[in-house]
Short mmCIF file of N, CA and C in Angstrom, two decimals:
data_model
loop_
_atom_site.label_atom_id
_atom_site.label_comp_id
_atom_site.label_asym_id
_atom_site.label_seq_id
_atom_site.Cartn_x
_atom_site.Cartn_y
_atom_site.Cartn_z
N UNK A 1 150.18 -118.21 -156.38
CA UNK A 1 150.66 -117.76 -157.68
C UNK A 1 149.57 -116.96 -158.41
N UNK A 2 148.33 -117.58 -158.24
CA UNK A 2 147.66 -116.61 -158.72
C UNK A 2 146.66 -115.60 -158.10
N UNK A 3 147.16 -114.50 -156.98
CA UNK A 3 147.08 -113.45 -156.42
C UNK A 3 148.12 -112.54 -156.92
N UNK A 4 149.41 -113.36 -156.90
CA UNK A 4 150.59 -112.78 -157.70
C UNK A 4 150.58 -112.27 -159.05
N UNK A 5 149.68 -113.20 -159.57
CA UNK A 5 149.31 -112.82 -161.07
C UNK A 5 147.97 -111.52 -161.64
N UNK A 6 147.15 -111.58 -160.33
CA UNK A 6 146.14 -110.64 -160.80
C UNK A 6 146.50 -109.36 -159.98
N UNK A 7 147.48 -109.40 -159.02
CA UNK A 7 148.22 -108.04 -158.01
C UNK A 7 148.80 -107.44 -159.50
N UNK A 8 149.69 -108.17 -159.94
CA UNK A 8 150.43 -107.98 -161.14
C UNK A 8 149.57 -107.16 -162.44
N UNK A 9 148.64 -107.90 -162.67
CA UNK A 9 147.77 -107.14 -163.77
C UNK A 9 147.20 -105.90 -163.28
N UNK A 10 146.58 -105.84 -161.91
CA UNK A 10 146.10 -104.56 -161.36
C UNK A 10 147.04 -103.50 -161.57
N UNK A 11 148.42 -103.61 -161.15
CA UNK A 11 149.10 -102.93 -160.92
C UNK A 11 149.76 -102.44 -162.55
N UNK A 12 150.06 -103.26 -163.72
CA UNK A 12 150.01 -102.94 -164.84
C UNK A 12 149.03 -102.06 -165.50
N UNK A 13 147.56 -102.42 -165.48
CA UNK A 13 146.47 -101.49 -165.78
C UNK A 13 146.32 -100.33 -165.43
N UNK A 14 146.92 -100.01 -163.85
CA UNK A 14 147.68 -98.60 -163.57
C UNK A 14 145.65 -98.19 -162.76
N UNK A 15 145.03 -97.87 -163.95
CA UNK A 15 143.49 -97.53 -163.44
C UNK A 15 142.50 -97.66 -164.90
N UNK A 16 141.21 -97.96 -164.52
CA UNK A 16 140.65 -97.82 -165.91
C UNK A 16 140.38 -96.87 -166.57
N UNK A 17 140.24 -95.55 -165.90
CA UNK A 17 140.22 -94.32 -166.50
C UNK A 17 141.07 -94.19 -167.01
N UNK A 18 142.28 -94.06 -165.81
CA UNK A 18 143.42 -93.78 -166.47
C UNK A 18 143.98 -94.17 -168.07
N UNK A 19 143.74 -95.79 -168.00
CA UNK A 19 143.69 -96.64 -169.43
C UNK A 19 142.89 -96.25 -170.46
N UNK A 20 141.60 -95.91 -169.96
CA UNK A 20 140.41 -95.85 -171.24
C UNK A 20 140.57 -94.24 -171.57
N UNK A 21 140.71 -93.45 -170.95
CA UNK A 21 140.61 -91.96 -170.92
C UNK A 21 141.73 -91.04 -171.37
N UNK A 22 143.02 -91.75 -170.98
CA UNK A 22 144.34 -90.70 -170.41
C UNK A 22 144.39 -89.80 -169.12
N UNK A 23 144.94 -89.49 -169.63
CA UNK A 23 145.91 -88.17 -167.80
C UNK A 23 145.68 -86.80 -169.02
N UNK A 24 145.64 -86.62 -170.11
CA UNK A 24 145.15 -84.98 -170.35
C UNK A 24 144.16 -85.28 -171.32
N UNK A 25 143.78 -83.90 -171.62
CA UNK A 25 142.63 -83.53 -172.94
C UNK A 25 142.68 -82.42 -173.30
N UNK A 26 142.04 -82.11 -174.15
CA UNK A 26 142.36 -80.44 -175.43
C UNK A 26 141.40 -80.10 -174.70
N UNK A 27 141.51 -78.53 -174.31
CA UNK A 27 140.62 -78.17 -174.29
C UNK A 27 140.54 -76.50 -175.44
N UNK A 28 139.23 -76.74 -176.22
CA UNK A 28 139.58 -75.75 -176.94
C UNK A 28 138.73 -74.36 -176.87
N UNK A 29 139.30 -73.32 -177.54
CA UNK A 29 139.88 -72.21 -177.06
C UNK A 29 138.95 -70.97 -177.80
N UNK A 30 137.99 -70.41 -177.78
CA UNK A 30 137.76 -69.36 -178.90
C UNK A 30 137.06 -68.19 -178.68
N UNK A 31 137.07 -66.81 -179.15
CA UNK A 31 136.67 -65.75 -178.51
C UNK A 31 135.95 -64.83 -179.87
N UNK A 32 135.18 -63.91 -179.62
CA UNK A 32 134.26 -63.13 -180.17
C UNK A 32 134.78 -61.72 -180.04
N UNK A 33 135.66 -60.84 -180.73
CA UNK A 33 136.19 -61.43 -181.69
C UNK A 33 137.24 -62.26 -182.07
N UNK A 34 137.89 -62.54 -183.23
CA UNK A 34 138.98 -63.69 -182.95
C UNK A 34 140.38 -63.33 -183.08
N UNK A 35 141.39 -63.73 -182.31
CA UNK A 35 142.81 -62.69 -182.54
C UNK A 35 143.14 -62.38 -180.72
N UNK A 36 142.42 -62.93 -180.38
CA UNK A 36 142.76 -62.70 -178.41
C UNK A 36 143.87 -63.57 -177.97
N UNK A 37 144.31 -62.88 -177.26
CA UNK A 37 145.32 -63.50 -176.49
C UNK A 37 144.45 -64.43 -175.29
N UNK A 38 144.63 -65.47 -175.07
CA UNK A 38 144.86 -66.60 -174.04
C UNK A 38 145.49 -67.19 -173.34
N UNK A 39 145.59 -66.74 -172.32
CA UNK A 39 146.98 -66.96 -170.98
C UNK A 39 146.44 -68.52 -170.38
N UNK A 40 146.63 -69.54 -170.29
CA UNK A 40 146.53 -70.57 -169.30
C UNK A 40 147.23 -70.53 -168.45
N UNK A 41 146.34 -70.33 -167.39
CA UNK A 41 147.55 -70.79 -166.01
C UNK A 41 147.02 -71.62 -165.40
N UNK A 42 147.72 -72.52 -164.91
CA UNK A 42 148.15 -73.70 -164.20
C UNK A 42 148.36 -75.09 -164.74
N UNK A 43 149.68 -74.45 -165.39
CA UNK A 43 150.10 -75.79 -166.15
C UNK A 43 151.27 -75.57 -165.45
N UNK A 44 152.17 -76.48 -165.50
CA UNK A 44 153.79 -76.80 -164.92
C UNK A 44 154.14 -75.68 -165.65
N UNK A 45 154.06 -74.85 -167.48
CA UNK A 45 154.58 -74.02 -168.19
C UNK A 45 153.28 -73.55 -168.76
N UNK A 46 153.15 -71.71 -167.94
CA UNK A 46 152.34 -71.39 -168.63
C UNK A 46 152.36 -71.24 -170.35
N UNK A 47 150.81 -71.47 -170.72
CA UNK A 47 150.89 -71.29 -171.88
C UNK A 47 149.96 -70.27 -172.92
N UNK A 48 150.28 -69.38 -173.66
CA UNK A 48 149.83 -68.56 -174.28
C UNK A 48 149.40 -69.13 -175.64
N UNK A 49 148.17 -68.66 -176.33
CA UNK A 49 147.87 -68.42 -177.37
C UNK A 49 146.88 -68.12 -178.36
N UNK A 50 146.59 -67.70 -179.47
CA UNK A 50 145.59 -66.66 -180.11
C UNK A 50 144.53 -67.39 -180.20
N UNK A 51 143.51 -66.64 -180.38
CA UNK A 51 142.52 -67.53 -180.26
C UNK A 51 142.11 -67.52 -181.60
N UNK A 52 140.86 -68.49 -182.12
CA UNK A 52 140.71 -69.96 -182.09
C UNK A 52 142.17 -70.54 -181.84
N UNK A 53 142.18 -71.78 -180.71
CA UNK A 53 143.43 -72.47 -180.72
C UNK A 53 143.12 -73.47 -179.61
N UNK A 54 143.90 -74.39 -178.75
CA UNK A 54 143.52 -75.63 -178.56
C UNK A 54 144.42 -75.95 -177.71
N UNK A 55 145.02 -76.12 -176.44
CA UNK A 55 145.74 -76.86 -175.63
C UNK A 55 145.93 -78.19 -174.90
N UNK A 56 146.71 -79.00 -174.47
CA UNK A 56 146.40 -79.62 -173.79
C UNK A 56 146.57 -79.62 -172.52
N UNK A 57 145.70 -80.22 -172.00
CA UNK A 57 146.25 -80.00 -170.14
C UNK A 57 146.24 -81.51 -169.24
N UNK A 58 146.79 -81.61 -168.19
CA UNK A 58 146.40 -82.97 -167.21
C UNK A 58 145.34 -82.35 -167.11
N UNK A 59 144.32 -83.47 -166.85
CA UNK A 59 143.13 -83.84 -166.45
C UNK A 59 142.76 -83.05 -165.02
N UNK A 60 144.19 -83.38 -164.03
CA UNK A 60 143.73 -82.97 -162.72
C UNK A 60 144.46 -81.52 -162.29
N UNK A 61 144.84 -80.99 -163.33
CA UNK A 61 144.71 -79.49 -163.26
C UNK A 61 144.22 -78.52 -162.92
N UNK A 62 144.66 -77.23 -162.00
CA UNK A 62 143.58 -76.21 -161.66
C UNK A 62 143.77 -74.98 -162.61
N UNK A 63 142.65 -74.97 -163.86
CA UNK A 63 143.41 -74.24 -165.02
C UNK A 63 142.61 -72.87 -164.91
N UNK A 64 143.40 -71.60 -165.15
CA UNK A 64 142.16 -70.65 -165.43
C UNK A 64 142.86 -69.94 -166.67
N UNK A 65 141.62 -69.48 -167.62
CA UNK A 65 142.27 -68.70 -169.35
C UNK A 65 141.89 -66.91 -169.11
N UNK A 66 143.03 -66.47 -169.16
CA UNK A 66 142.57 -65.33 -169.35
C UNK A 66 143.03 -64.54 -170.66
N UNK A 67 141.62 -63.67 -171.03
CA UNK A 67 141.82 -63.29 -172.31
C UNK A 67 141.91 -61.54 -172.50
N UNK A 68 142.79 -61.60 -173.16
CA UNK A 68 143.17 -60.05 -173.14
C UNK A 68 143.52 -59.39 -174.35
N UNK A 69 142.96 -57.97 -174.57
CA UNK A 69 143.24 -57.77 -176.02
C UNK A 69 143.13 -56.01 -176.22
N UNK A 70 144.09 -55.39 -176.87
CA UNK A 70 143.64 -54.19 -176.44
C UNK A 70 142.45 -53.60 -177.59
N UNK A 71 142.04 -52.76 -176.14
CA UNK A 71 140.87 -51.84 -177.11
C UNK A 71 139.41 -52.96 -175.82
N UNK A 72 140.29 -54.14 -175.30
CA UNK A 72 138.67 -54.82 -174.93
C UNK A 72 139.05 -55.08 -173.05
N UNK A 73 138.27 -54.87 -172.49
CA UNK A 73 138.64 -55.61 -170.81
C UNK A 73 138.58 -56.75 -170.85
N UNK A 74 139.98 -57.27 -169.76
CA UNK A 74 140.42 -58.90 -170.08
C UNK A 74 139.36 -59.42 -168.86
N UNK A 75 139.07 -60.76 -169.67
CA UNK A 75 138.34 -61.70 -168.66
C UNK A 75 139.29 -62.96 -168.42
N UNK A 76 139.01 -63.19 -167.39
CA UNK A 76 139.48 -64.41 -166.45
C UNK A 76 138.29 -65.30 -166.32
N UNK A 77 138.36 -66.65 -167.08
CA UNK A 77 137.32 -67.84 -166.96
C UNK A 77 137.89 -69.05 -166.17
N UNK A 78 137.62 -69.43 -165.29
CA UNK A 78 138.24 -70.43 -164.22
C UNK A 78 137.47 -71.36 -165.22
N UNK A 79 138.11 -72.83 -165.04
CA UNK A 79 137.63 -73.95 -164.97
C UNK A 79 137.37 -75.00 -164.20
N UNK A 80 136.30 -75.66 -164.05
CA UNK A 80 136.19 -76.66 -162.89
C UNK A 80 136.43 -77.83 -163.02
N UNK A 81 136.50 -78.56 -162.58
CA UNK A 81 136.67 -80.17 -162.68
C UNK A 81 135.38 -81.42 -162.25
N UNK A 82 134.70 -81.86 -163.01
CA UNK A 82 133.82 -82.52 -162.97
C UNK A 82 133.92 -84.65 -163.14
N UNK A 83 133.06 -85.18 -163.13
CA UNK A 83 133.23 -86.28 -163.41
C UNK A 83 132.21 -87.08 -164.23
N UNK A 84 132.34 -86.29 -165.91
CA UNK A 84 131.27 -87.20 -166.44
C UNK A 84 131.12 -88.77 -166.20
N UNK A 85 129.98 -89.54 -167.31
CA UNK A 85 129.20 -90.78 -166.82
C UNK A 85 130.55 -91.80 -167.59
N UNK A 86 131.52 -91.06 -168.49
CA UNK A 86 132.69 -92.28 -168.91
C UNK A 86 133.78 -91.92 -167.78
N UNK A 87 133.73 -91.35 -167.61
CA UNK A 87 134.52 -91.10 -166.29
C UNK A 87 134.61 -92.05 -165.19
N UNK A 88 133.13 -91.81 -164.69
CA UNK A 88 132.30 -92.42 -163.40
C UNK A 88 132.60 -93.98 -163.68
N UNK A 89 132.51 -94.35 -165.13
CA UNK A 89 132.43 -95.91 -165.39
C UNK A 89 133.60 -96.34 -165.24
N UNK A 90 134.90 -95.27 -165.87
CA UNK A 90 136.03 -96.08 -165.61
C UNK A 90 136.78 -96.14 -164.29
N UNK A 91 136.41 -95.09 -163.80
CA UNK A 91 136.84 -95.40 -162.25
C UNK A 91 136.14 -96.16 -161.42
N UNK A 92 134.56 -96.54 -161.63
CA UNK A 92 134.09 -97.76 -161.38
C UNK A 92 134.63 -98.98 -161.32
N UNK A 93 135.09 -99.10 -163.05
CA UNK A 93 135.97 -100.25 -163.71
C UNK A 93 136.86 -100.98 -162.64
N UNK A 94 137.80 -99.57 -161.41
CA UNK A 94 138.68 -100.48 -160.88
C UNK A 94 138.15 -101.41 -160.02
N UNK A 95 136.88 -101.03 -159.43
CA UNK A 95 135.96 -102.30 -158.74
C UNK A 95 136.56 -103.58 -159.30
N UNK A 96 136.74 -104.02 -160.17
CA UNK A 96 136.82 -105.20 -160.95
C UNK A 96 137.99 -105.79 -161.40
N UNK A 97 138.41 -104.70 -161.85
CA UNK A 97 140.08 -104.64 -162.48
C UNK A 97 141.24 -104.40 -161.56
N UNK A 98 141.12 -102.75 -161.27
CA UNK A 98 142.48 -102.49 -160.65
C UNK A 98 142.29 -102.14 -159.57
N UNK A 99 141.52 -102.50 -158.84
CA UNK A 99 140.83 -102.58 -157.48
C UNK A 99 141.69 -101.14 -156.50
N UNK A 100 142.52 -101.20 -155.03
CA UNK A 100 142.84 -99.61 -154.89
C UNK A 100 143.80 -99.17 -155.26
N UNK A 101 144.56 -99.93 -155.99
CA UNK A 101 145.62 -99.47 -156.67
C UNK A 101 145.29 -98.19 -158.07
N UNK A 102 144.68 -99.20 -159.08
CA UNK A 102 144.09 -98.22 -159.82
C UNK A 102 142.90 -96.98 -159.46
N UNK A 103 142.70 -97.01 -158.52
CA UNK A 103 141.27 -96.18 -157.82
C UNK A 103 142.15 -94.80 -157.41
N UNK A 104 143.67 -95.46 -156.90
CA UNK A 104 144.55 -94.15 -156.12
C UNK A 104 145.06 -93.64 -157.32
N UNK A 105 145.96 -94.10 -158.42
CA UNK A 105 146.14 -93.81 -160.14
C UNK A 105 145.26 -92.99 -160.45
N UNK A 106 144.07 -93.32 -160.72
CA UNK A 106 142.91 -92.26 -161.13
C UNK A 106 142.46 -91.27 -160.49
N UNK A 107 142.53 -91.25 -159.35
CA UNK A 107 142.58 -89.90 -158.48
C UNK A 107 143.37 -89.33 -158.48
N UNK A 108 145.01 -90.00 -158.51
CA UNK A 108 146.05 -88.83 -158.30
C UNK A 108 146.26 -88.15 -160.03
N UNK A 109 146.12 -88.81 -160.88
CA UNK A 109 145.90 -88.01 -161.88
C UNK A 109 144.65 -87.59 -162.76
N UNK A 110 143.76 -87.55 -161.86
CA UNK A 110 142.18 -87.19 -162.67
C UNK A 110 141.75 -87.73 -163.76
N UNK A 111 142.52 -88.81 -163.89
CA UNK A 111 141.98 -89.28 -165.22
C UNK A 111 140.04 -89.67 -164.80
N UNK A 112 139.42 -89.43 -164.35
CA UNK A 112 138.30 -89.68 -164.54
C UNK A 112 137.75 -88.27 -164.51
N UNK A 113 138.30 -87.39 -164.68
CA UNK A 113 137.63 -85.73 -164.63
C UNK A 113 137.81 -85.49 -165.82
N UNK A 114 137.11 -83.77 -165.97
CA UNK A 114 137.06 -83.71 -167.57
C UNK A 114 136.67 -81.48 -167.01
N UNK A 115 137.35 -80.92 -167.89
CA UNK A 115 137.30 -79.75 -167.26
C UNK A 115 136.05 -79.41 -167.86
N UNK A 116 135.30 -78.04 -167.17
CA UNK A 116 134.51 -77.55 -168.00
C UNK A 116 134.33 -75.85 -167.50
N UNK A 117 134.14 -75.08 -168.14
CA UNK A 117 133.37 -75.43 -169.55
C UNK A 117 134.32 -75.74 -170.63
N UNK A 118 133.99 -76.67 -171.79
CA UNK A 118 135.05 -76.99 -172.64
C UNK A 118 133.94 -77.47 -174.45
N UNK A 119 133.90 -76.38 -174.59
CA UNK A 119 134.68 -75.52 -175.68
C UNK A 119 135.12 -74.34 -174.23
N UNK A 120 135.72 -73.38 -174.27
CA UNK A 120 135.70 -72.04 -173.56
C UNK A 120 135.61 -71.24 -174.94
N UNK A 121 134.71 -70.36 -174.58
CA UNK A 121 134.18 -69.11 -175.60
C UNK A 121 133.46 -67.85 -175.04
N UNK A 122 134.26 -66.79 -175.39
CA UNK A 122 134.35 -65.74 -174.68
C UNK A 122 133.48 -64.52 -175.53
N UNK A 123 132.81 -63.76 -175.19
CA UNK A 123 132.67 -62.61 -176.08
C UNK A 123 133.46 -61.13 -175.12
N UNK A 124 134.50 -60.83 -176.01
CA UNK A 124 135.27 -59.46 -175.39
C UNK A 124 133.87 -58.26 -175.30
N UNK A 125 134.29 -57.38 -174.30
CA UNK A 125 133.29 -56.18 -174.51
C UNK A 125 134.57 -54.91 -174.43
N UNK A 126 134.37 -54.20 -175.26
CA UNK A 126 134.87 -52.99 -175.49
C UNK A 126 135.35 -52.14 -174.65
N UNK A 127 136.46 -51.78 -174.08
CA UNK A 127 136.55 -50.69 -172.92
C UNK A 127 135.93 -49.31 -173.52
N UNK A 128 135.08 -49.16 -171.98
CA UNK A 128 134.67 -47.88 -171.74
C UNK A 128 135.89 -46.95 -171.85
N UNK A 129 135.84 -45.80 -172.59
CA UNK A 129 136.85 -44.70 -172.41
C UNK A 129 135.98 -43.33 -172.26
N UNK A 130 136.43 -42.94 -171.01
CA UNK A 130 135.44 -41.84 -170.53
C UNK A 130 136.07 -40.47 -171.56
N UNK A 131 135.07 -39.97 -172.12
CA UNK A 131 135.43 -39.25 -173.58
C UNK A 131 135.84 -37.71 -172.49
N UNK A 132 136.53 -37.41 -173.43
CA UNK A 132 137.11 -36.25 -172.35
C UNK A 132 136.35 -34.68 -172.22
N UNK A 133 136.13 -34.45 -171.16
CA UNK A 133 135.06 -33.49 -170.96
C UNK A 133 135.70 -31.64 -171.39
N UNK A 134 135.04 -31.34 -172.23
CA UNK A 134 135.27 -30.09 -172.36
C UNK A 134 135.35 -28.91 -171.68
N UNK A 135 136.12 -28.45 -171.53
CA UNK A 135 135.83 -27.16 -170.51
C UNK A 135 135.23 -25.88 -170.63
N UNK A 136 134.09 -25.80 -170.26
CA UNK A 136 133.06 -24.96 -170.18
C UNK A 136 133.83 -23.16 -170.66
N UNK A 137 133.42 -23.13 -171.57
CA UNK A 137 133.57 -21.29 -171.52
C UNK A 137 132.83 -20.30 -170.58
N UNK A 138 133.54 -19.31 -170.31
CA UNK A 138 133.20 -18.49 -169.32
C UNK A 138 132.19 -17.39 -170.10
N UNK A 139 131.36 -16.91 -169.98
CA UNK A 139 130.24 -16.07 -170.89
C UNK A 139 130.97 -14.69 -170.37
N UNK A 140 130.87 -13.55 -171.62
CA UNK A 140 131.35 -12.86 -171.15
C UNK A 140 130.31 -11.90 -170.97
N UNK A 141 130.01 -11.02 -170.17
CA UNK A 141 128.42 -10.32 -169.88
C UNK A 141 128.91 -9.38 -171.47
N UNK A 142 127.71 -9.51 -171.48
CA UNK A 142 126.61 -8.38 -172.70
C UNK A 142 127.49 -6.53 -172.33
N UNK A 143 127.54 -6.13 -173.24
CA UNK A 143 128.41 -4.77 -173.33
C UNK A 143 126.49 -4.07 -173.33
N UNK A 144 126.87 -3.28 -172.66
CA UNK A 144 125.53 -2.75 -171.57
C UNK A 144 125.30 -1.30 -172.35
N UNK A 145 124.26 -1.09 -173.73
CA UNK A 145 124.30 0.28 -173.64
C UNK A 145 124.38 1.47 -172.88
N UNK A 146 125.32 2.73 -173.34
CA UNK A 146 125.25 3.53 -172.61
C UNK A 146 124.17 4.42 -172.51
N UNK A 147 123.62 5.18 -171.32
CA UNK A 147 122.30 6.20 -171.19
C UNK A 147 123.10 7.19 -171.93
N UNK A 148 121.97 8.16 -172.92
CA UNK A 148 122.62 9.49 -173.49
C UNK A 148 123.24 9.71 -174.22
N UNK A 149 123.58 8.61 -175.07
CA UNK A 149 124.19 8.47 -176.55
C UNK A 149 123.32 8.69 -177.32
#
């Protein structure tokens, strides 16, 4: 009965990350200058929006922001997935708690990852516009005094 009872709690606790952390987080959003468009992709629904601004995402997401604006060349900033030290602890945690039940929980939804870089902050640079080249005048030769005038 009581294997039944602590299978039971493991399996309730789900994972400790998962519990202490969640399955998403904001990650927020801002560019130099401000008024950019921000594409996220790789969410189930991409999502757009101006910058300063703030989304949320799963944890175990492969997200990249791209920022676009006219007058500036758009950048594309991937994000990676890391495992800070509250992270590391709560998926530790299932050692104790939710042993591989919660260990597979926290992996299949990253709750022990954390994207980065997070703030994301961009500085736009200006498109080059190749200024348009003038077309050279043709010289017309010098009117050549005449001999004997």
């Amino acid at each position: 009965m009581r294997l039944v009872g602590i299978a039971a709690l493991g399996v309730m606790l789900g994972g400790c990350a998962s519990v202490t952390r969640g399955t998403t987080e904001n990650i927020s959003i801002s560019s130099t200058p401000s008024g950019v468009e921000a594409v996220v992709s790789g969410l189930e629904v991409p999502t757009t929006c101006t910058t300063p601004c703030s989304v949320v995402v799963k944890r175990n997401a492969d997200i990249s922001i791209t920022f676009q604006k006219e007058g500036y060349e758009p950048q594309i900033v991937p994000l990676s997935r890391d495992i800070p030290t509250s992270g590391a602890a709560g998926f530790a945690g299932n050692l104790l708690l939710g042993g591989v039940v919660g260990m597979g929980v926290d992996a299949a939804t990253g709750a022990a990852t954390d994207h980065k870089p997070n703030p994301v902050i961009v500085t736009m640079q200006p498109t080059v516009r190749a200024r348009p080249v003038a077309p050279k005048r043709q010289r017309t030769p010098a009117a050549s005094p005449e001999a004997g005038t």
